[in-house]
CSV table of C-alpha atoms in Angstrom, one decimal:
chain,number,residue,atom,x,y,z
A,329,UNK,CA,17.2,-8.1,-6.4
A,330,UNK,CA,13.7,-8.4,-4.3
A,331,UNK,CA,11.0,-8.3,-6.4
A,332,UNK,CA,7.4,-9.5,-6.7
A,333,UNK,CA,5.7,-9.8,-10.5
A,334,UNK,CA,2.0,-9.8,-10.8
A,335,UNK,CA,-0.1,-12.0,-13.3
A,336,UNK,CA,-3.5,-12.8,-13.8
A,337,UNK,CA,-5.1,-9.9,-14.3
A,338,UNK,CA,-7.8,-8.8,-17.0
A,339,UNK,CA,-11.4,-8.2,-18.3
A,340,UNK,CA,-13.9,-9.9,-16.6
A,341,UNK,CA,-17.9,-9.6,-16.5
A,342,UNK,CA,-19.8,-9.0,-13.1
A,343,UNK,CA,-20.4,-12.2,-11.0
A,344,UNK,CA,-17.1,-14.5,-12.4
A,345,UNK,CA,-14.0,-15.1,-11.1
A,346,UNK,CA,-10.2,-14.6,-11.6
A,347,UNK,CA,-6.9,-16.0,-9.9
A,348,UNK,CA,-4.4,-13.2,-9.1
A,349,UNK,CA,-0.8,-14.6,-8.8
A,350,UNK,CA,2.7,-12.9,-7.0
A,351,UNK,CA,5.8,-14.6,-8.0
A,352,UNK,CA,8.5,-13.7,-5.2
A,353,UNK,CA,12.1,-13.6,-5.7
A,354,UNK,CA,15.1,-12.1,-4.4
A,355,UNK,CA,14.5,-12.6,-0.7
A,356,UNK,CA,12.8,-15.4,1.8
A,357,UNK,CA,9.3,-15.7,0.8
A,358,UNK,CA,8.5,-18.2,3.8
A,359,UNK,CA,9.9,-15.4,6.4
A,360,UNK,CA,7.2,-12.8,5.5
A,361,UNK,CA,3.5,-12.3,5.2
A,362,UNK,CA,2.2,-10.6,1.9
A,363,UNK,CA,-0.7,-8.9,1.3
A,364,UNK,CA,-3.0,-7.8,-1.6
A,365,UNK,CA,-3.6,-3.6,-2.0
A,366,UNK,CA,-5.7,-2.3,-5.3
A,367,UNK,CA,-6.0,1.0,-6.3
A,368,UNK,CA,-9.0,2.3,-8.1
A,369,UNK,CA,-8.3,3.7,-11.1
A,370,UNK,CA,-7.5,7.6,-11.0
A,371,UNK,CA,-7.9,7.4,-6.7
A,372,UNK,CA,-5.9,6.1,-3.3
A,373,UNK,CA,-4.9,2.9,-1.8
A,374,UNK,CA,-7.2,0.5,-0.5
A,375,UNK,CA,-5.8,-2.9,1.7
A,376,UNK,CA,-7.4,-5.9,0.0
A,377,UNK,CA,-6.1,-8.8,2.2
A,378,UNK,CA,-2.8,-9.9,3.8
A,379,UNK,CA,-1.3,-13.1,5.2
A,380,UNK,CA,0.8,-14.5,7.3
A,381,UNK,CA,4.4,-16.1,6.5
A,382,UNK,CA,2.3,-19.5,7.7
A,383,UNK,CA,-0.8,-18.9,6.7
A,384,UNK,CA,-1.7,-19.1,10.1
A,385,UNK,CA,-2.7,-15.8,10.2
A,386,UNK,CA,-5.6,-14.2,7.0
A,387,UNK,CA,-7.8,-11.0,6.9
A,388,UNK,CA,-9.7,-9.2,4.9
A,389,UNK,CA,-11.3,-5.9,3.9
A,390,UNK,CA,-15.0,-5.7,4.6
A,391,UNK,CA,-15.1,-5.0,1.0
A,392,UNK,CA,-14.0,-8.5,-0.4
A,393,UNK,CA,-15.0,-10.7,3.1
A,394,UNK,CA,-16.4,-13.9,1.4
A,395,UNK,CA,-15.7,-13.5,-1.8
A,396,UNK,CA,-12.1,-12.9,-2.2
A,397,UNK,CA,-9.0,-15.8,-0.9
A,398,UNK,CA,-5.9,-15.1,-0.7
A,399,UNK,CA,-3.2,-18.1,0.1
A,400,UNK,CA,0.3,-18.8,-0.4
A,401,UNK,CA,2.7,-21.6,-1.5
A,402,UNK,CA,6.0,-21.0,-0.1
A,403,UNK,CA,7.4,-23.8,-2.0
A,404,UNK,CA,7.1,-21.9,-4.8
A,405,UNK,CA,7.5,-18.2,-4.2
A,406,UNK,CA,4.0,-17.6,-4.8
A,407,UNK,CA,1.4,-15.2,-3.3
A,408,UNK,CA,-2.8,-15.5,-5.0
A,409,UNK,CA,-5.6,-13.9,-4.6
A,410,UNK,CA,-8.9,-15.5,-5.8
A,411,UNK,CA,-11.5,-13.4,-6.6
A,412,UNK,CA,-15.0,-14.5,-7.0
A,413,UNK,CA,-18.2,-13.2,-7.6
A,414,UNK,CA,-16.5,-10.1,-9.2
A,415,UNK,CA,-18.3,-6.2,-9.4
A,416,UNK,CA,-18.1,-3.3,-11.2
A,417,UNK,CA,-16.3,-1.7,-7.7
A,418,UNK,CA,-14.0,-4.2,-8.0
A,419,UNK,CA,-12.3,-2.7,-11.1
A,420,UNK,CA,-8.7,-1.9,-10.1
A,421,UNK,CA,-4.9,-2.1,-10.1
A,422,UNK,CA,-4.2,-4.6,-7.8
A,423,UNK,CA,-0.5,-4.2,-5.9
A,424,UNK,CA,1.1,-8.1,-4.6
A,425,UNK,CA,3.2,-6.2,-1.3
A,426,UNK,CA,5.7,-7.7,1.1
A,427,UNK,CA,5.0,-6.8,5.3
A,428,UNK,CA,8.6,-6.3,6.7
A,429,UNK,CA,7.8,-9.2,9.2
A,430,UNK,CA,6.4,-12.5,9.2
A,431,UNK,CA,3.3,-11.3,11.6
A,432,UNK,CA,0.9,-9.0,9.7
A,433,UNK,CA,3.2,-5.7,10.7
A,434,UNK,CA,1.4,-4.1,7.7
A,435,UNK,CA,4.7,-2.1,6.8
A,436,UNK,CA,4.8,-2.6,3.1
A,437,UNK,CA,8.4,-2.2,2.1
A,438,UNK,CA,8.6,-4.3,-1.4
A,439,UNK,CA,5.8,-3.7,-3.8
A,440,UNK,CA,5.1,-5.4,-7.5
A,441,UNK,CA,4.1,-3.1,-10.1
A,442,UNK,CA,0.5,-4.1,-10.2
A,443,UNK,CA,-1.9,-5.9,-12.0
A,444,UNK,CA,-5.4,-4.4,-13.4
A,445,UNK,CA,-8.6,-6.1,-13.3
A,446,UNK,CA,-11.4,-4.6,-15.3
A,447,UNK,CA,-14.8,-5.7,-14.3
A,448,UNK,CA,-17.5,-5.2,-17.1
A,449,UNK,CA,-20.2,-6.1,-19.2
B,1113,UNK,CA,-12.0,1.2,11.1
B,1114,UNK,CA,-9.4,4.4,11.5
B,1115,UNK,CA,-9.8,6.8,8.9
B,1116,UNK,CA,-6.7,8.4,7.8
B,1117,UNK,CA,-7.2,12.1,6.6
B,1118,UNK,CA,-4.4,14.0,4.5
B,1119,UNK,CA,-4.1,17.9,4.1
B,1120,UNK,CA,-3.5,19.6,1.3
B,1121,UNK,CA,-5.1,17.1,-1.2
B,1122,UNK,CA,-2.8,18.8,-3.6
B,1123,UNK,CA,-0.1,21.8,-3.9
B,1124,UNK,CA,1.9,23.3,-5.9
B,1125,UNK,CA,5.6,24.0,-5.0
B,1126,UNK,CA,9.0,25.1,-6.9
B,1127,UNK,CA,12.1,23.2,-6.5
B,1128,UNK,CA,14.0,24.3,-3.4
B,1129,UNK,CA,11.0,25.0,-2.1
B,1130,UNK,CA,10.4,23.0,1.8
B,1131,UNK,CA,7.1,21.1,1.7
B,1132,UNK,CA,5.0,20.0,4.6
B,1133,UNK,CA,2.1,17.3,4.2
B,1134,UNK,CA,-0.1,16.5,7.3
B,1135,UNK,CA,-2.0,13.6,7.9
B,1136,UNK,CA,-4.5,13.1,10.5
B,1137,UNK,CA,-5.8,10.0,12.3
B,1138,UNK,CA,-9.7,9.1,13.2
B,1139,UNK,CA,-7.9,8.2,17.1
B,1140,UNK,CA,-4.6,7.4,18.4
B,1141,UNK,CA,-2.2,5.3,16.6
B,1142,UNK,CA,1.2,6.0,18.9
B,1143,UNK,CA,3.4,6.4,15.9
B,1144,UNK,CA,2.1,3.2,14.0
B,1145,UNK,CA,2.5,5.5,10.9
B,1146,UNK,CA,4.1,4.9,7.4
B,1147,UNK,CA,4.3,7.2,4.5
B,1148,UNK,CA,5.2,6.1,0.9
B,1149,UNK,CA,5.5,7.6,-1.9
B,1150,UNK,CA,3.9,6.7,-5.9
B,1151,UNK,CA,4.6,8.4,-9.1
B,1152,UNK,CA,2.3,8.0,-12.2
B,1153,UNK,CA,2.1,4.6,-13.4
B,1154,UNK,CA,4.7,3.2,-10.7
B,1155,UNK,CA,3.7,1.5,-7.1
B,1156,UNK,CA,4.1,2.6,-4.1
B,1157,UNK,CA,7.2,3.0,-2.5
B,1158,UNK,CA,7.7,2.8,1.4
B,1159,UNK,CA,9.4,6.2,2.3
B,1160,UNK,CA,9.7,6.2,6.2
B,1161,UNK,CA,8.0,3.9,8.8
B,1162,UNK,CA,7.2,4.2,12.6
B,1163,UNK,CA,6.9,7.9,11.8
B,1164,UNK,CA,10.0,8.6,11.7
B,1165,UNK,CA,12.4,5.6,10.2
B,1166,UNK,CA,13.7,6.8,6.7
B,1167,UNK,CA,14.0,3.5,4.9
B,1168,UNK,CA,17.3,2.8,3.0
B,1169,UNK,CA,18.2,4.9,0.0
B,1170,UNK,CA,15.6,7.7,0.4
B,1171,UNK,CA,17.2,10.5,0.7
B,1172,UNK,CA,17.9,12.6,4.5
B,1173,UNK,CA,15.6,15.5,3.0
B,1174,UNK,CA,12.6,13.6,3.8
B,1175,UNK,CA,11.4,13.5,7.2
B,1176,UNK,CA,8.6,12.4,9.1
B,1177,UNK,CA,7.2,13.2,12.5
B,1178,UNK,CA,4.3,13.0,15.4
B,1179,UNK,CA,2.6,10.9,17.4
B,1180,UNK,CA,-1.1,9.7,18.6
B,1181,UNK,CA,-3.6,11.7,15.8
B,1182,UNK,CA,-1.2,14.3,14.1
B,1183,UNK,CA,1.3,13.1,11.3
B,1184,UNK,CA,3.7,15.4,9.1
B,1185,UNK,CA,5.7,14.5,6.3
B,1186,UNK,CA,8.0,16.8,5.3
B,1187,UNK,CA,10.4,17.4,2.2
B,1188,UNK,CA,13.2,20.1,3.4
B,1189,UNK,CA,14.1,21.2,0.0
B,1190,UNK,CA,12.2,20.2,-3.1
B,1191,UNK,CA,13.9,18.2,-5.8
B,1192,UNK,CA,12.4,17.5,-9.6
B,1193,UNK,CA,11.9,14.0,-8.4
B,1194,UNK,CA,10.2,14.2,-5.7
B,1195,UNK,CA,6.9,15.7,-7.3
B,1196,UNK,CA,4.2,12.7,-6.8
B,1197,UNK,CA,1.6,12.0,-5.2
B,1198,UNK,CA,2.3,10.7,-0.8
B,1199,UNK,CA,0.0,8.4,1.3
B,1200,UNK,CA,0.0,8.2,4.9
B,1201,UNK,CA,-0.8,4.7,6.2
B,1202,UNK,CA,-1.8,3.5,10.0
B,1203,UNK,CA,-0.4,-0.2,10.5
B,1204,UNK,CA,-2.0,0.2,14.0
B,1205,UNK,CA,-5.1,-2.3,13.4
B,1206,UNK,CA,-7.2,-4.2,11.0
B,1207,UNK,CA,-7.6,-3.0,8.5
B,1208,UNK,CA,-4.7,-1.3,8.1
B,1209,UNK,CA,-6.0,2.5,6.2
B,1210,UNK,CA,-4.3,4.8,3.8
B,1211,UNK,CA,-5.1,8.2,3.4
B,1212,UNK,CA,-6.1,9.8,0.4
B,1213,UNK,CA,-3.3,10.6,-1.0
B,1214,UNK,CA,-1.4,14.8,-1.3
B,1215,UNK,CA,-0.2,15.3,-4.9
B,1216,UNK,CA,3.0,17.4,-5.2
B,1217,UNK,CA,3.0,18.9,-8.3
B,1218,UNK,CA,5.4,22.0,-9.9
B,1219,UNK,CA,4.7,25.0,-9.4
């Protein structure tokens, strides 16, 4: 069964950080890019960041450019998304997503079932 | 960035009923155009790509069509499962944008 599990999320106060991890399973990790997507709570879908099956390939939202890193260890299944320097706006469910190529197609056809990050005093 | 506008934001429809949600690109996409699906408290789920691809196991009463700015997603005959909430996507560029979202609900 393909699946992708979500961990790391939580409270956090404005201005620290917090590592978002995607365990992978079920399909080949290394053959794909992944990307990030968060949904504010209540509202729509925003992209967050994706990457390539290699690496070779990163982007961003203008939302999270410079403080957010996403990365990849194919030896082990895994997707992450660092986020630093954290803000109120950044409160969220935040969805791990599989492209359906190993380019950034942006066709999201295997999604985790989210993680939330709170971001509060 | 492409902004990705969806009409209704909501309606309200019975079962059997056929459904028709438009979405509306900021400039031409071709048919770089994905629509998924989300019900409360679940992800997303990809429904049809390209347009006009139904992805495995959704059922043939889903449809989507267009090309360049105009999108349409439509359900031919409403079942009590299908009432949640659909998002058009662009995968055309960088960022890639969803729309806001059309909430089916029951009528």
């Amino acid at each position: 069964e393909v699946q992708l599990v979500e961990s790391g999320g939580g409270l956090v106060q404005p201005g620290r950080s917090l590592r978002l991890s995607c365990a992978a399973s079920g399909f080949i990790f290394d053959d794909y890019a992944m990307h990030w997507v968060r949904q504010f709570p209540g509202k729509g879908l925003e992209w967050v960041s994706g990457i390539s099956w290699n690496s070779g390939s990163i982007a961003y939202a203008d939302s999270v450019k410079g403080r957010f890193t996403i990365s990849r260890d194919n030896a082990k299944n895994s997707l992450y998304l660092q986020m630093d320097s954290l803000r109120d706006e950044d409160t969220a469910s935040y969805y791990c997503a599989k492209d359906r190529e190993g380019g950034r197609d942006y066709t999201l056809d295997v999604w985790g079932q989210g993680t939330t990050v709170t971001v509060s005093s | 960035d492409i902004q990705m506008t969806q009409s209704p934001s909501s309606l309200s429809a019975s079962v059997g009923d056929r459904v028709t949600i438009s979405c509306r690109a900021s400039q031409r996409i071709a048919t770089y155009l994905n629509w998924y699906q989300q019900k409360p408290g679940k992800a997303p789920k990809l429904l049809i790509s390209a347009t006009s691809n139904l992805q495995s196991g959704v059922p043939s009463r889903f449809s989507g069509s267009g090309s360049g700015t105009d999108f349409t997603l439509t359900i031919s005959t409403l079942q009590p499962e299908d009432f949640a909430t659909y998002y058009c996507q662009e995968n055309y560029s960088t960022p890639p944008m969803f729309g806001q979202g059309t909430k089916v609900e029951i009528k």
